[in-house]
XYZ file of C-alpha atoms in Angstrom:
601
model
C 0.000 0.000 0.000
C 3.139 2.036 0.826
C 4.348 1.705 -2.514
C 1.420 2.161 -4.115
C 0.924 5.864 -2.466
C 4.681 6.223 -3.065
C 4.469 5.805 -6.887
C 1.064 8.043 -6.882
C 3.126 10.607 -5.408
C 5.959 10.478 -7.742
C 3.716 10.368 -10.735
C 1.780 13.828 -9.378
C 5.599 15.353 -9.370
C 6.144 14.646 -12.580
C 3.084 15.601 -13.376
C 3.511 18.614 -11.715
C 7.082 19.656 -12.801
C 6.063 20.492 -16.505
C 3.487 22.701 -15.628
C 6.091 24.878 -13.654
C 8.444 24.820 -16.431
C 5.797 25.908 -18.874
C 4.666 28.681 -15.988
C 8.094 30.195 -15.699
C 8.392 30.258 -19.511
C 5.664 33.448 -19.462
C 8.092 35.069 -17.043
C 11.493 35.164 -19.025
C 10.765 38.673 -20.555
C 10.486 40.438 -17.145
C 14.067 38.637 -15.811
C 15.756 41.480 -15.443
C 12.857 43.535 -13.340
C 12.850 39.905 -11.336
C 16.036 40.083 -10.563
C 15.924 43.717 -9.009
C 12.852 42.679 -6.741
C 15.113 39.487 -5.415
C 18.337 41.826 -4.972
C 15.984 43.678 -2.980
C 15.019 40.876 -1.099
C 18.528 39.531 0.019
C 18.596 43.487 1.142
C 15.151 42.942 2.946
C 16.058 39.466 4.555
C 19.222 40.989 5.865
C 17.617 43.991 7.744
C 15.024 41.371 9.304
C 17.977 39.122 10.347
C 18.835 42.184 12.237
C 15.440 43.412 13.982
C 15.815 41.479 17.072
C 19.239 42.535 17.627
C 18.611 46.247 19.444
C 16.023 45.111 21.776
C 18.924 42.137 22.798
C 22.069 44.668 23.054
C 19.319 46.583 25.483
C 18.641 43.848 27.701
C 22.208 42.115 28.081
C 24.788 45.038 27.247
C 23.210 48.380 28.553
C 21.087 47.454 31.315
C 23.403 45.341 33.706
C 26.577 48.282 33.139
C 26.703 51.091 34.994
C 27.702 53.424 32.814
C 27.133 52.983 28.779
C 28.919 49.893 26.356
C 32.488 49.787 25.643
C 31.798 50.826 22.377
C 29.759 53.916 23.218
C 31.584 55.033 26.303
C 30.515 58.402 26.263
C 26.165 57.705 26.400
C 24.712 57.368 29.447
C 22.068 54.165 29.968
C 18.549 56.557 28.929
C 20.477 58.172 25.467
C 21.674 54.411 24.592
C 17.995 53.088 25.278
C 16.868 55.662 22.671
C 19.256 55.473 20.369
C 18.474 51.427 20.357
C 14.890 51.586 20.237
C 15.518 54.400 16.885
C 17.263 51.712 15.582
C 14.553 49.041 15.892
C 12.005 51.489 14.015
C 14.496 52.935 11.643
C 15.417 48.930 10.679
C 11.881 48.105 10.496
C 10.970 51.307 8.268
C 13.973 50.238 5.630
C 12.932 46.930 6.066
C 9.034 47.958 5.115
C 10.194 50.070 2.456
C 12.169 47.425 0.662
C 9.482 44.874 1.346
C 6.820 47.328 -0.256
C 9.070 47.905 -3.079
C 9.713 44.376 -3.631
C 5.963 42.805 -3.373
C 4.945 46.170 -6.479
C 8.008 44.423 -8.772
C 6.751 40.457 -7.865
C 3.345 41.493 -8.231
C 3.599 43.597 -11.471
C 5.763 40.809 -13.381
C 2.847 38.285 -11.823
C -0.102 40.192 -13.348
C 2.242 40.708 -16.770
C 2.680 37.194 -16.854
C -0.808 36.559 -16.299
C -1.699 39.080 -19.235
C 0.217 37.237 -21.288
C -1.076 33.767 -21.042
C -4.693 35.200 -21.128
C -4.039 36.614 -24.403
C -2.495 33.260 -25.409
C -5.403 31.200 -24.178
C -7.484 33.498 -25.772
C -6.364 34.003 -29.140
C -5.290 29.789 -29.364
C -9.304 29.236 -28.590
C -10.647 32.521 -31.237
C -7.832 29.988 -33.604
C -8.990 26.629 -32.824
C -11.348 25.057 -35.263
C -15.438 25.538 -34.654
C -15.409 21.297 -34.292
C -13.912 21.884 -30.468
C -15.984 24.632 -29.525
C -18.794 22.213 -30.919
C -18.030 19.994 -27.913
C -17.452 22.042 -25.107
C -19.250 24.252 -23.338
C -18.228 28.404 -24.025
C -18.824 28.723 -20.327
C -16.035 26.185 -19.681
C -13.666 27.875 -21.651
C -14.374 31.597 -20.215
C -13.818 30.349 -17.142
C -10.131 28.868 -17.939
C -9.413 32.682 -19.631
C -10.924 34.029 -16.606
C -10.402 32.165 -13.369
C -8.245 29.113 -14.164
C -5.334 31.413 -15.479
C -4.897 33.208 -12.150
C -2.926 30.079 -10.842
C -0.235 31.634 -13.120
C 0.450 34.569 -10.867
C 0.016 32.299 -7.571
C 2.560 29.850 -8.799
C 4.751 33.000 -9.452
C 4.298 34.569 -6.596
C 4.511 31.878 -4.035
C 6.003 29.091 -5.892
C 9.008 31.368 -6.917
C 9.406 34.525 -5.025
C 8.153 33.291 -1.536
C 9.865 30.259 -1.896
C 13.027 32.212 -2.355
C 12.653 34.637 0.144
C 11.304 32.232 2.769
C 13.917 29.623 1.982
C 16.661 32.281 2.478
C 15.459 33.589 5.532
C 15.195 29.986 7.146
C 18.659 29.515 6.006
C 19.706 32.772 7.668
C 17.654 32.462 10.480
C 18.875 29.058 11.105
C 22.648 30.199 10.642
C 22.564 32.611 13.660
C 20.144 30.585 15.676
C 23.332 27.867 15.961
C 25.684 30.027 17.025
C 23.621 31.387 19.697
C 22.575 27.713 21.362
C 22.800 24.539 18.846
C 20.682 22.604 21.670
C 17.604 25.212 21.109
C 18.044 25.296 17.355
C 17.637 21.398 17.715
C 14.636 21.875 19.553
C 12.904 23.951 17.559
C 13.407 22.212 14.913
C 11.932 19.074 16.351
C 8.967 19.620 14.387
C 9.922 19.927 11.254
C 9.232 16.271 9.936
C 5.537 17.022 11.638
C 5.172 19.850 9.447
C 6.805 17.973 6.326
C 3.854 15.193 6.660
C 1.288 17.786 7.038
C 2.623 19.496 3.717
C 2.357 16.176 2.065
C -0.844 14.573 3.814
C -2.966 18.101 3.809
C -1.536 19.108 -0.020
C -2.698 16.374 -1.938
C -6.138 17.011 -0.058
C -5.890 20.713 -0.876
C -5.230 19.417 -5.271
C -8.451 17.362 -5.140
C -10.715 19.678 -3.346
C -9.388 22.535 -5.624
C -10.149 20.534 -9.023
C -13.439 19.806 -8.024
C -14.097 23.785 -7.256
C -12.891 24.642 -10.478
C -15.074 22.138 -12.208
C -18.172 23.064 -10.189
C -18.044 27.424 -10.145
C -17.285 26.575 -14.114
C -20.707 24.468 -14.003
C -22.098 27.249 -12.325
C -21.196 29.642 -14.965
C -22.366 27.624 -17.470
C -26.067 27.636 -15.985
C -25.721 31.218 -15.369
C -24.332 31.439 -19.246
C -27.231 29.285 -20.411
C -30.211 30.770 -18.541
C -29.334 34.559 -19.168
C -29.091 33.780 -23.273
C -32.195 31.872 -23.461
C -34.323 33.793 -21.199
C -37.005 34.698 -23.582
C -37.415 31.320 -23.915
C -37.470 30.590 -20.417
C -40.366 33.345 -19.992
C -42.401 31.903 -22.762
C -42.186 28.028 -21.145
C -42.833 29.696 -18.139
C -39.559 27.707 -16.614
C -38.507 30.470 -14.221
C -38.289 28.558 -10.989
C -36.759 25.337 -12.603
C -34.239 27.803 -14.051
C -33.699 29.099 -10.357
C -34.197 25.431 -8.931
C -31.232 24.329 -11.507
C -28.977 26.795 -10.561
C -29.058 26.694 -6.632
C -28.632 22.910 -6.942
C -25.255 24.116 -9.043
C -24.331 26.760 -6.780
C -24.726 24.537 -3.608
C -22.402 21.869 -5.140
C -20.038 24.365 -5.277
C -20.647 25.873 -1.595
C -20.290 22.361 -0.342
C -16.779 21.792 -2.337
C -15.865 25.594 -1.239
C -16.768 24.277 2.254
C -14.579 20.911 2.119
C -11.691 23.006 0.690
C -12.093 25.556 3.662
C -12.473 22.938 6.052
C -9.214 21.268 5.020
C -7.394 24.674 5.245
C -8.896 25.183 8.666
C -7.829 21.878 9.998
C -4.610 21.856 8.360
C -4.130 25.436 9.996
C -4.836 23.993 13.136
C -2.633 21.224 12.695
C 0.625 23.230 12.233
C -0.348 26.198 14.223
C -0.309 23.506 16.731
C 3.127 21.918 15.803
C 4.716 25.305 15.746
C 2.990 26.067 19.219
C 4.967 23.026 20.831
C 8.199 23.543 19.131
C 8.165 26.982 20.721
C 7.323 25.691 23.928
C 9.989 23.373 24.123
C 12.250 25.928 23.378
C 11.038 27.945 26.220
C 11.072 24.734 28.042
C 14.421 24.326 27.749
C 15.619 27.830 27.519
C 14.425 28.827 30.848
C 16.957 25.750 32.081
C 20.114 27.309 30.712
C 18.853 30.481 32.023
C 19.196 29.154 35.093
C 22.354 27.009 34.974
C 24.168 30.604 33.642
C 24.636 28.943 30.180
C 22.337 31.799 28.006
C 21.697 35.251 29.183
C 17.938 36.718 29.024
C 19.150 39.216 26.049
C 20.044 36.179 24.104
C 17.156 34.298 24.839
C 15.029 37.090 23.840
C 17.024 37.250 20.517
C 16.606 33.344 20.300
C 12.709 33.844 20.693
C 12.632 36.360 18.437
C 13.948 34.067 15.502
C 12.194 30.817 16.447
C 9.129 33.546 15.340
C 11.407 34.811 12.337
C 12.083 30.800 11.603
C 8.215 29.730 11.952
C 6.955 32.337 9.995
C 8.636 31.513 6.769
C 8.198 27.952 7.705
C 4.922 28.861 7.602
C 4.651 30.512 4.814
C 6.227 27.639 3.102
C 3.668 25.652 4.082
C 1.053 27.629 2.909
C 2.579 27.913 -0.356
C 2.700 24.369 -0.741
C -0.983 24.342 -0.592
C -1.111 27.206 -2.922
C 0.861 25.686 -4.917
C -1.532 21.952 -5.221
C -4.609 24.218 -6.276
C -2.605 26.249 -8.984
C -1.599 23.215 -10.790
C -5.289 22.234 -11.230
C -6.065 25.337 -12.464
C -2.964 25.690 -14.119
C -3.012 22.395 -16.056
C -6.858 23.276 -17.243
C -5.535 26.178 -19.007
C -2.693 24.087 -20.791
C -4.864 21.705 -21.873
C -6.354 24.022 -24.199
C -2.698 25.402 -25.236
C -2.038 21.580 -25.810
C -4.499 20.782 -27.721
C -4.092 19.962 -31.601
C -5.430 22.742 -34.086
C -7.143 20.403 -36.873
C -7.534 23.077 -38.751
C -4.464 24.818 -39.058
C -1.903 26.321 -41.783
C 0.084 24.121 -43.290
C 3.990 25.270 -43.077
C 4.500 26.353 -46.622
C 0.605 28.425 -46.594
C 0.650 30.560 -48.658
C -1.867 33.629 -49.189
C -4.566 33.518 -51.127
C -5.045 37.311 -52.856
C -8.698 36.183 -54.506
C -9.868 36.174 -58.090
C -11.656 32.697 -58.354
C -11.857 31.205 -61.338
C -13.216 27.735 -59.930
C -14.376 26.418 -56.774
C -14.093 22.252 -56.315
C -15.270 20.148 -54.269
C -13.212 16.433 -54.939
C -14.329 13.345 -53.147
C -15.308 15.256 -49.874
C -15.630 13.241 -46.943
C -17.020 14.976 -43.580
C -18.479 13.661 -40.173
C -18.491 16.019 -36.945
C -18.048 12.250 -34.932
C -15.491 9.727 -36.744
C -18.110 7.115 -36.662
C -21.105 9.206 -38.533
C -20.161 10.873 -42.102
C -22.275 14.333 -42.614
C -20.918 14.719 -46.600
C -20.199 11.529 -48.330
C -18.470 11.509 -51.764
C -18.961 15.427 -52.771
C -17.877 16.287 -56.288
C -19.151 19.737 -57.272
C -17.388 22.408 -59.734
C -18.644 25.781 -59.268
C -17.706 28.781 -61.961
C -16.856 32.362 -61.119
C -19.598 34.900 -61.006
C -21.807 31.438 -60.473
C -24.648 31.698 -58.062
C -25.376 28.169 -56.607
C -27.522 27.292 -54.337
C -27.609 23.781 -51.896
C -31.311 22.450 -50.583
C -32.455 18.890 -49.134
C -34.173 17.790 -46.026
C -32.836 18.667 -42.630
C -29.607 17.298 -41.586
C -28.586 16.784 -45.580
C -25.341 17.993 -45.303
C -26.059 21.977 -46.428
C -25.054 24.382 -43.650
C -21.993 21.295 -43.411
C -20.781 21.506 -46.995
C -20.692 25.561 -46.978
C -18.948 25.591 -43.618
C -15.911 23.935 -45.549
C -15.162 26.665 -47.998
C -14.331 29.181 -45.370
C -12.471 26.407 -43.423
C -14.635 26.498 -40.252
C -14.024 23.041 -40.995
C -11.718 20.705 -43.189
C -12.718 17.286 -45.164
C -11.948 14.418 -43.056
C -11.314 12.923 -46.939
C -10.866 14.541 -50.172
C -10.283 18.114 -51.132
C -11.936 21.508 -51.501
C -10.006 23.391 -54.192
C -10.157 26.993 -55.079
C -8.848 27.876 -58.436
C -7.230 23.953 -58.633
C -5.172 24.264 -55.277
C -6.581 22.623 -52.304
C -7.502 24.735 -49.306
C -5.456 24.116 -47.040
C -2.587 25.445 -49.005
C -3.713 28.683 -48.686
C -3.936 30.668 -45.201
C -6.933 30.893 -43.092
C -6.554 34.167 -42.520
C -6.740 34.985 -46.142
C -9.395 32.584 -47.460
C -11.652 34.270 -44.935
C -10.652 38.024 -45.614
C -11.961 37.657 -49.143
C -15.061 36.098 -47.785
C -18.378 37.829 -46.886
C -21.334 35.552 -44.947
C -24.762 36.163 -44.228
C -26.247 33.896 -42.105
C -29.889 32.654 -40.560
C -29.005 34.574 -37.448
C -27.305 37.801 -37.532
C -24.270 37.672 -35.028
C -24.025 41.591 -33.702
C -21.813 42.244 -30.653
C -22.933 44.707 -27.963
C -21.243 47.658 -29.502
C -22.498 50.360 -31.646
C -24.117 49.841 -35.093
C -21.220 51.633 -36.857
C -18.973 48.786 -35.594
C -20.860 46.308 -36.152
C -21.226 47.442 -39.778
C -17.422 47.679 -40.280
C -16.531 44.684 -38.218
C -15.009 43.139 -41.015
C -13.498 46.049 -42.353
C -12.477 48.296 -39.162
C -10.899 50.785 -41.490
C -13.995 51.687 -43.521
C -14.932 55.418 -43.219
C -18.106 56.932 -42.010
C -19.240 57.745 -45.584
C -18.237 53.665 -46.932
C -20.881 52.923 -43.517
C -23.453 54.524 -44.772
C -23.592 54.009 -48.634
C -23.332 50.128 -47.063
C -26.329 50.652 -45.065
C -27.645 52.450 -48.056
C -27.412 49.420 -50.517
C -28.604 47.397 -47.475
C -31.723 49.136 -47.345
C -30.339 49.702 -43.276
C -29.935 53.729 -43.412
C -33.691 55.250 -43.345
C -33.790 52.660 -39.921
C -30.945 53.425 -38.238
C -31.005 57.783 -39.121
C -34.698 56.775 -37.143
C -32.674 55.723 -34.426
C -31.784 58.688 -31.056
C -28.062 57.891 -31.721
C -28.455 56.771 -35.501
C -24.975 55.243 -36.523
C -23.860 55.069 -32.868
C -27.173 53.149 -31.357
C -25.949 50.546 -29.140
C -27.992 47.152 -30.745
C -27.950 45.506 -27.056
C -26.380 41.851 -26.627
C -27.128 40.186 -29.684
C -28.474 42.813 -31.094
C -31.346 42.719 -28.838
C -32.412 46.162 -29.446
C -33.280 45.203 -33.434
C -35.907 43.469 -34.813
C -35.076 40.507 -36.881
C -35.339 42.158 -40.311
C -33.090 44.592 -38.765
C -30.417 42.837 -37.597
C -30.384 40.875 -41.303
C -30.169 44.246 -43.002
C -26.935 45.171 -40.855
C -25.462 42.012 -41.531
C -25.759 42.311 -45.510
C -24.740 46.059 -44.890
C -21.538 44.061 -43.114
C -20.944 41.963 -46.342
C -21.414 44.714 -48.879
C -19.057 46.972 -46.911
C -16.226 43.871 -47.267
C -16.954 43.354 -51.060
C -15.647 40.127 -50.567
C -15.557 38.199 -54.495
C -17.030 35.027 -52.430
C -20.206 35.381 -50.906
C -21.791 32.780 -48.253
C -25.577 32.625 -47.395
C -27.111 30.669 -44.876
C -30.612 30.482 -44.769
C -30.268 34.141 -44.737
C -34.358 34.496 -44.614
C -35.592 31.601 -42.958
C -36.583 33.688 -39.597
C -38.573 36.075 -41.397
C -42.143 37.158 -42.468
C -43.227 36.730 -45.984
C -43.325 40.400 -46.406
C -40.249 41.134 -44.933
C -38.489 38.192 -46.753
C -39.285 39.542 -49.879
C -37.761 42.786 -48.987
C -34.787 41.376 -47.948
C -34.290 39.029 -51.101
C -34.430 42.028 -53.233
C -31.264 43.393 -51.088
C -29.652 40.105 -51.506
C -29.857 39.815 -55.249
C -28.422 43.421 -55.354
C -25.437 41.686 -53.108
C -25.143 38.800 -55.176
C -24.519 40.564 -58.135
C -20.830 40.164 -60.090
C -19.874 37.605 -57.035
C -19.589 34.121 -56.586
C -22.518 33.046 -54.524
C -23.135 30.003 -52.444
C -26.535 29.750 -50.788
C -28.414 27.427 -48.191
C -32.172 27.288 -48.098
C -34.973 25.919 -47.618
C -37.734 28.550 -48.953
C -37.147 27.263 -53.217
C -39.432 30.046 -54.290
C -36.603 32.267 -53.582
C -34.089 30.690 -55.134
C -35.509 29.327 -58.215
C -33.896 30.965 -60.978
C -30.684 31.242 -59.929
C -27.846 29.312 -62.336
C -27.808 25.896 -60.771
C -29.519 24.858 -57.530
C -27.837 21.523 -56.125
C -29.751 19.007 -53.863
C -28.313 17.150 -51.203
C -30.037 13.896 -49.342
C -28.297 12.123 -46.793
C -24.955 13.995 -47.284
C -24.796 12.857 -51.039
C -25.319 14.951 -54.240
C -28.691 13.489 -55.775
C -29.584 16.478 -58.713
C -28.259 19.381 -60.149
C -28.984 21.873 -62.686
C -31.778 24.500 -63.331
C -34.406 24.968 -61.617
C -36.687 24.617 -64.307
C -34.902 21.547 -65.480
C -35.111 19.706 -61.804
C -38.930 20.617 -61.936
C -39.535 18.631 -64.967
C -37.391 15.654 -63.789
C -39.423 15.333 -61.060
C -37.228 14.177 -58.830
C -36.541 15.287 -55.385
C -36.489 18.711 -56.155
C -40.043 18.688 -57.381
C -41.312 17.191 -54.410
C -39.239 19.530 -52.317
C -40.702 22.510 -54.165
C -44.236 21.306 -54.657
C -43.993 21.141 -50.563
C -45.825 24.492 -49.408
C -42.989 24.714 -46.064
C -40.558 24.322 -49.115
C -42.228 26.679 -51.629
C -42.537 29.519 -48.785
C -46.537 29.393 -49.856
């Protein structure tokens, strides 16, 4: 059993030793500012190595003489007592001053480091394909950004800097301790393989309990994510109290795992408050002895006392840090996870960009499943023209939305090839496939910002008057000059301040302000009215014009004429051609049209 919790432990070392490595790594820019704060430190530890020292000279050298120390012959007793005690506060002043200065520097570089990784974690998950966000929660992964990437800084901070300065005032500590009375030193340190044990025992505790905290306030999150984004629906189910029900039963499994963590810091508390108590007691224990067998004066057994206090405390703080330490790996190792994880849709090393102009768009034997074991797309082989306007229908879950999500590589073919102009894909850049893409799709993404930005989000550079003749073409402009703050309304989250027509009409203003050559629709009307859908299809065609167009829908009657409409059933192509042309077949098509949810009738 021994061996078996032996080998555990090992294994959580190495486990545990990468994740330092990698922490430091986000530190090696500010080296040189570190360096200054642990100069300052030696500086610091020095001047506390001294505080006890005045008080002790008081007690042993100018109280028992009659007149002043050899050394200052010339002061009587009261001037010598003054002069000591203005050293103790002068001492502890320098010694404050440094210590302030020193816990800015740590703390700066911490919250630099910190910065950094955020913006790491952050821009690796904005780069990572849409097929992991499809599996995890976005509450999960705000909470690494947020939360989990704080155990940076507390690794820094007390896995580096405190274990430095504690470590070196232990040392010191220790050093003069011996040369005042090796028997005391011994039995203060009596305790220390006590304290070791509790480290060990009361840290692997503190790494479990800390885990599960992390996974439950993320859980938490994630209701509290959930229910705030769907609450009109929650209103119109009339679901408030389940909603409220739900998220109490989250939040009290993560009081409770709060509550075992604080528990275990309690106890653990107790534990070496306790050790340190009798270690200090047996010093006094046998302290008081020599006192009275002449061995050790009372000055030097107040200095003594003094640094058993000066040797707990960063023995202490040591111990602390351990624990610190156990619950910044969990949250530490959550956040590499993500940096660790594989990009399947990444550049390739030799990328290259791709400037536009498309002459072709292919789609060769493509292969696609979100899950290995279920294919989407099964054996795609398209060829698409420029200026062509194409557009994909079939039954739900036919592969549509799937097959367009591939050209802007939200996605890439688990077999086969998308090729623009001949090349495959993934020889060209992400970056610059997608900058010479514009997308419409079912439901208008705005961010809570102003209209003007979300106009030019795709082209942040766009002047006031490119904005407007956007919104113009969009049919947007005689809405939003309606608007109090016209071009600088704020839409709300998700553009909850717009109707739905509205928010369409900024997010075709959006694509003709990019004047991409490659335009993507998704079931750009599907969520309106009738009326409003016709409106909005008149603004589309104007879009559509002298582009390549690729669009997903259901409602035929709007897409009728356009050059070829393709039909997809059970991820496979099953027609193609006109519109007319597929009527008189009489295929799927035909039934698909002559269906009135189909026909938009």
């Amino acid at each position: 059993m021994n061996r078996q919790a032996e080998l555990r432990r090992l294994i959580a070392s190495s486990q545990r030793m990468p994740i330092y490595r990698r922490t430091f790594a986000y530190f090696r820019p500010f080296l040189p500012q570190t360096l200054l704060a642990l100069g300052l430190s030696l500086l610091g530890i020095a001047l506390n190595l001294a505080k006890p020292w005045p008080i002790g000279v008081i007690v042993d050298r100018v109280i028992p003489q009659q007149t002043g120390i050899e050394w200052l012959p010339s002061l009587d007793k009261p001037t010598l007592i003054l002069i000591f005690c203005a050293a103790l506060i002068v001492i502890h002043f320098v010694a404050g001053l440094i210590g302030l200065a020193t816990n800015y520097i740590f703390v700066k570089v911490g919250l630099e480091g910190l910065l950094r990784l955020r913006t790491e974690l952050y821009a690796y998950l904005q780069s990572l394909p849409l097929k992991y966000h499809d599996t995890r929660r976005s509450s999960d992964s705000s909470f690494r950004v947020a939360y989990d990437s704080q155990a940076l800084q507390t690794i820094y901070n007390k896995g580096f800097t405190n274990i430095f300065s504690s470590g070196l005032l232990l040392i010191g500590t220790f050093a003069i301790m011996v040369r005042i009375d090796w028997q005391l030193t011994l039995v203060s340190l009596s305790i220390l393989p006590f304290v070791a044990w509790s480290i060990y025992y009361y840290g692997s505790r503190v790494r479990r309990e800390s885990t599960l905290i992390q996974e439950q306030d993320s859980e938490v999150l994630s209701i509290v994510q959930e229910g705030l984004s769907s609450v009109r629906m929650v209103h119109a189910f009339g679901r408030e109290e389940w909603e409220v029900q739900k998220f109490k039963s989250g939040a009290k499994r993560s009081l409770e795992a709060h509550l075992k963590l604080t528990w275990t810091n309690v106890l653990s508390a107790l534990v070496v408050g306790t050790l340190m108590a009798a270690g200090t007691a047996g010093m006094y224990f046998v302290g008081f002895h020599h006192l009275l067998d002449n061995s050790l004066s009372l000055g030097k057994l107040t200095i003594f006392a003094s640094y058993v206090a000066a040797l707990y405390k960063p023995l202490e703080d040591l111990t602390y840090t351990a624990w610190a330490l156990e619950g910044a790996t969990a949250g530490a190792k959550r956040c590499f996870e993500v940096l660790d994880r594989e990009d399947e849709v990444k550049d390739r090393p030799n990328a290259i960009e791709w400037t536009g102009g498309i002459r072709e768009i292919a789609f060769r034997d493509v292969q696609f499943g979100y899950k290995d074991d279920r294919r989407i797309l099964q054996n795609i082989n398209l060829s698409i023209t420029s200026d062509q306007t194409v557009a994909f229908v079939g039954g739900t879950g036919a592969g549509k939305s799937t097959l367009l999500s591939l050209v802007p590589r939200f996605y890439d073919p688990d077999a086969g090839a998308v090729l623009f102009n001949g090349r495959d894909l993934r020889d060209y850049t992400k970056k610059s496939i997608r900058s010479q893409i514009s997308i419409v799709l079912q439901d208008t993404l705005l961010f809570s910002t102003t209209i003007r930005e979300n106009i030019a989000y795709g082209r942040p550079e766009a002047t006031d008057d490119e904005i407007i003749e956007a919104a113009r073409r969009a049919q947007a402009h005689d809405f939003i000059s309606a608007l109090p703050e016209g071009y600088l309304s704020q839409v709300g989250e998700r553009g909850g301040h717009l109707s739905v027509g509205q928010r369409q009409r900024i997010g075709i203003a959006r694509a003709f302000l990019k004047n991409s050559p490659l335009l993507l629709l998704d079931e750009p009307t599907s969520a309106l009215d009738p009326a409003t859908e016709h409106a909005i299809m008149e603004t589309i065609y104007e879009l559509m014009e002298g582009r390549t167009t690729l669009i997903v829908t259901h409602r035929l009657s709007t897409i009728h004429g356009v050059d070829r409409i393709v039909v997809l059933k059970n991820g496979q192509v099953v027609e193609q051609g006109t519109g007319t042309d597929l009527l008189a077949a009489g295929g799927d098509y035909a039934t698909l049209y002559k269906s009135a949810d189909y026909a938009g009738t």
